[in-house]
Amino acid sequence: MKNIYLSSYLAIKEVIRNRVRFLMVALVIALITLLVLFIAALGEGLSNANRQYVANLDAQLIVFLEKSDFSITASRLETNTVKAVRRVEGVADAGPIHTSNSEIVSLPEPLKISVLGVEAERPGMPLLIEGRQFRGGEAREAVMDRSVALRTGLAVGDEIEIRSTQGTEDRFYDLKIVGLVEEQAYFFQPTIFVPPATWELIRPQSASDLESDTPYPNIIAVKLTDPASTEEMRLRLTNQISNIEVANIQTTINNIPGYTAQQGTVQTQGAFTLLIGVLVIGGFFQIQILQKIPQIGVLKAIGSSNLVVGLSAVIQIIVVTAIGVGIGAMLNYLFSLGLPPTIPLEFNGMRSVIAILLLLLIGPLGGLVSIIYAIRIEPLKALRLG
Amino acid sequence: MSNVALEVRDLVKSFTVDGLTINAVDNVSFKIRSGEFVALVGPSGSGKTTLLSIMAALLTPTSGQVLIDGVDLASMNERLRVKLRREKIGFTFQSNNLIPFLTAQENVEFMLRLNGRVDHASRLRSGELLARLGLQDRLHNLPGQMSGGQQQRVAIARALIHQPAVVLADEPTASLDTERALQVVETFAHLIHENNRAGIIVTHDLRMCQFVDRVLQMQDGKLVRQYKTRDEIRDLVRGSVH
């Protein structure tokens, strides 16, 4: 305890008396923090924009067409597969999910959106936070994600016009917004949900597709009676129903086109930024220790233990790093306030928390060499007595 | 008769340079009592600083013994040697004496903090000691805001504040002009006597010896002569002046 007190006393006094120098270092750490958190937020934002809908599904398994490699866009199932899945023992419920893209044109700036066809009250349909569920059939009603509302100012009760290229013609459909859900971005686009029949009517399709009015789902979201039995149920579904393959939610997310590559890139950027942080902080504290050799020599000669000297260096590094990370996090927060919703940055994800914890660790990690160096300084040589 | 604070017995320190063994300290023995202020003199390379380093428990001898307050340094492990330096020894060095980010008073009090003895009374004592050394207006100054002489006086206060058995000073006046150097050593001598500590000052400037009780002269690692009486010391100082 006495050692901690002494070490803290030395560390804090030095930081206070050399506050300009240490503030400069803290600002460098703050800039690194800003960059790391920015990359983490970008990763979180891109990740959410891509997978949010799938990640928030009230389901444990996803059924794909066999040999589709768990790719949602490559999978297209028979309509009776949904009923077959629902009949399998252990399945609480199952809902078809139809995916496509479109554009809201009844706005000053047209907005590209994901159009998801789902059945109300079934897996695949998110929980409403406002309004009501759409009616089935071709009621031309839609539920929109809050991200659509934030970008466009649309509200429940408003009508929107959708443009859809069908065959060689652009066709326009009016939809009434009847409900609101949140955190349902899919494939980097804000989302609207419509019933399968409406989806089939309004989705972009080729001339040959126009001859059919049957909505074939891309995938089926499966809710299990026992959510823990995913592996067992995956095998059971595959064995009992032909021409399908089944994946859990994480596998489905990882197979969203570009998701893994994109996240790998962002994480590599983040890791390199952290590495640069370690080197910068390590370099600074190493230079600082080299400048302090005579001072450390005096401390040891007059009876300070290695523990006090080493602990003092550790505490100093932690204090300066914490101040730097604190300033960086604050700058980041201020920065986030001014960003438009079109930029996929999310500062409140687990990644940001992990990034902050890692940033707090890079100080001591970077300073490790200098701490070891400080402990090994011999007072005799430091004071040039030997 | 005062007790023996420091005893050096048959001390040898050898170094091997290019296959050649050199005795930097060669069979040196002496005792210093509490309240006695001794100068260790000799030309450069005579082994003064090596001897001081061994007495300070910073260097291990090749053979022989150093006893501080009757305890043999050879019997101590590194942890006990650190404890001994903290509790029983006071130091001043040629330069870089003070912790640059602590004020004069904080530098002095740091010895008390190291020994877990800092309280209101000890703070008053450190202030008084610095005032005795003429630094009453410099208590809250950082070392960088003080002259070399003032810094040396702060170092002297730090060396004495925790009432060590032995105070060791390695060329404490090397960076000072003669007038300031004489003032510093005179004050040092007064405080050693007043506080009944054993003091050793290493110096190559024989004029500093006028304030000490005994002079040990070294040459080629050996203790070649002792000047014990006031007359002998006066003659030594005069000889250096002329």
Short mmCIF file of N, CA and C in Angstrom, two decimals, chain A residues 2 5-6 9-10 13-14 17-18 294-295 298-305 379-380 383 385, chain B residues 49 53 58-59 82 85-86 91 93 96-97 99-101 103 106 110-111 113-114 142 158 170:
data_model
loop_
_atom_site.label_atom_id
_atom_site.label_comp_id
_atom_site.label_asym_id
_atom_site.label_seq_id
_atom_site.Cartn_x
_atom_site.Cartn_y
_atom_site.Cartn_z
N LYS A 2 1.93 1.20 0.84
CA LYS A 2 2.84 2.34 0.91
C LYS A 2 3.50 2.57 -0.45
N TYR A 5 1.09 4.28 -2.78
CA TYR A 5 0.96 5.69 -2.40
C TYR A 5 2.16 6.49 -2.92
N LEU A 6 3.36 5.96 -2.66
CA LEU A 6 4.58 6.64 -3.10
C LEU A 6 4.64 6.77 -4.62
N TYR A 9 2.17 9.27 -5.82
CA TYR A 9 2.65 10.61 -5.47
C TYR A 9 3.64 11.10 -6.52
N LEU A 10 4.62 10.26 -6.84
CA LEU A 10 5.64 10.64 -7.84
C LEU A 10 5.02 10.84 -9.22
N LYS A 13 2.60 13.98 -9.31
CA LYS A 13 3.36 15.23 -9.20
C LYS A 13 4.05 15.55 -10.52
N GLU A 14 4.65 14.53 -11.13
CA GLU A 14 5.38 14.77 -12.38
C GLU A 14 4.42 15.20 -13.49
N ARG A 17 3.32 18.85 -12.71
CA ARG A 17 4.38 19.85 -12.88
C ARG A 17 4.85 19.96 -14.34
N ASN A 18 4.61 18.90 -15.13
CA ASN A 18 4.98 18.95 -16.56
C ASN A 18 3.72 18.81 -17.40
N PRO A 294 19.16 9.85 -14.82
CA PRO A 294 19.78 10.32 -13.58
C PRO A 294 18.77 10.44 -12.43
N GLN A 295 17.58 10.90 -12.77
CA GLN A 295 16.53 11.06 -11.75
C GLN A 295 16.15 9.71 -11.14
N VAL A 298 18.90 8.61 -8.83
CA VAL A 298 18.82 9.25 -7.51
C VAL A 298 17.74 8.56 -6.67
N LEU A 299 16.58 8.34 -7.29
CA LEU A 299 15.47 7.71 -6.56
C LEU A 299 15.90 6.36 -5.99
N LYS A 300 16.59 5.57 -6.81
CA LYS A 300 17.01 4.25 -6.34
C LYS A 300 18.13 4.36 -5.29
N ALA A 301 19.04 5.31 -5.53
CA ALA A 301 20.16 5.45 -4.59
C ALA A 301 19.67 5.85 -3.20
N ILE A 302 18.64 6.68 -3.14
CA ILE A 302 18.18 7.13 -1.82
C ILE A 302 17.19 6.15 -1.19
N GLY A 303 16.95 5.02 -1.87
CA GLY A 303 16.18 3.97 -1.22
C GLY A 303 14.81 3.67 -1.78
N SER A 304 14.52 4.15 -3.00
CA SER A 304 13.25 3.76 -3.63
C SER A 304 13.45 2.38 -4.25
N SER A 305 12.48 1.52 -4.03
CA SER A 305 12.59 0.17 -4.57
C SER A 305 12.25 0.17 -6.06
N PRO A 379 21.53 2.43 -10.22
CA PRO A 379 21.81 3.78 -9.73
C PRO A 379 23.27 4.18 -9.90
N LEU A 380 24.14 3.21 -9.74
CA LEU A 380 25.58 3.50 -9.84
C LEU A 380 25.93 4.07 -11.22
N LEU A 383 24.11 7.47 -11.98
CA LEU A 383 24.74 8.63 -11.33
C LEU A 383 26.21 8.77 -11.71
N LEU A 385 28.66 6.99 -10.92
CA LEU A 385 29.58 6.80 -9.80
C LEU A 385 30.53 5.65 -10.08
N THR B 49 35.59 7.44 -5.05
CA THR B 49 34.17 7.25 -5.40
C THR B 49 33.77 5.78 -5.32
N SER B 53 30.84 4.32 -3.05
CA SER B 53 29.76 3.51 -3.61
C SER B 53 29.58 2.22 -2.80
N LEU B 58 25.82 0.47 -2.83
CA LEU B 58 25.48 0.50 -4.26
C LEU B 58 26.40 -0.43 -5.05
N LEU B 59 27.49 -0.84 -4.41
CA LEU B 59 28.48 -1.67 -5.09
C LEU B 59 28.95 -2.73 -4.09
N VAL B 82 18.38 -1.91 -0.13
CA VAL B 82 17.53 -0.76 -0.49
C VAL B 82 16.97 -0.14 0.79
N ARG B 85 19.67 1.82 2.59
CA ARG B 85 19.92 3.12 1.96
C ARG B 85 18.83 4.12 2.34
N ARG B 86 17.60 3.60 2.43
CA ARG B 86 16.46 4.46 2.74
C ARG B 86 16.50 4.95 4.18
N PHE B 91 22.30 10.85 1.32
CA PHE B 91 23.17 11.03 0.14
C PHE B 91 23.14 12.46 -0.38
N PHE B 93 24.94 14.06 -4.09
CA PHE B 93 25.78 13.71 -5.24
C PHE B 93 26.35 14.98 -5.87
N ASN B 96 22.56 16.57 -10.47
CA ASN B 96 21.30 15.82 -10.66
C ASN B 96 20.78 15.25 -9.35
N ASN B 97 20.99 16.02 -8.29
CA ASN B 97 20.67 15.55 -6.95
C ASN B 97 19.20 15.42 -6.66
N ILE B 99 14.87 15.62 -7.31
CA ILE B 99 13.82 15.19 -8.22
C ILE B 99 13.27 16.48 -8.86
N PRO B 100 13.40 16.62 -10.19
CA PRO B 100 13.15 17.94 -10.81
C PRO B 100 11.71 18.43 -10.71
N PHE B 101 10.75 17.51 -10.51
CA PHE B 101 9.36 17.96 -10.48
C PHE B 101 8.83 18.12 -9.05
N THR B 103 9.19 20.32 -5.40
CA THR B 103 9.74 21.56 -4.87
C THR B 103 10.83 21.23 -3.84
N GLU B 106 9.32 19.54 -0.94
CA GLU B 106 8.85 18.18 -1.30
C GLU B 106 10.02 17.23 -1.49
N PHE B 110 10.45 13.99 0.74
CA PHE B 110 10.35 12.70 0.05
C PHE B 110 11.08 11.59 0.82
N MET B 111 12.19 11.96 1.47
CA MET B 111 12.91 10.95 2.28
C MET B 111 12.01 10.45 3.41
N ARG B 113 8.69 10.49 3.30
CA ARG B 113 7.64 9.67 2.67
C ARG B 113 8.16 8.26 2.41
N LEU B 114 9.41 8.18 1.90
CA LEU B 114 10.00 6.87 1.64
C LEU B 114 10.02 6.02 2.90
N LEU B 142 10.92 24.92 -7.59
CA LEU B 142 11.40 23.69 -8.20
C LEU B 142 12.92 23.79 -8.37
N ARG B 158 17.91 17.08 2.52
CA ARG B 158 17.29 15.78 2.26
C ARG B 158 18.13 14.64 2.85
N ASP B 170 29.24 12.94 -2.29
CA ASP B 170 30.21 12.73 -3.35
C ASP B 170 30.44 14.04 -4.10
#
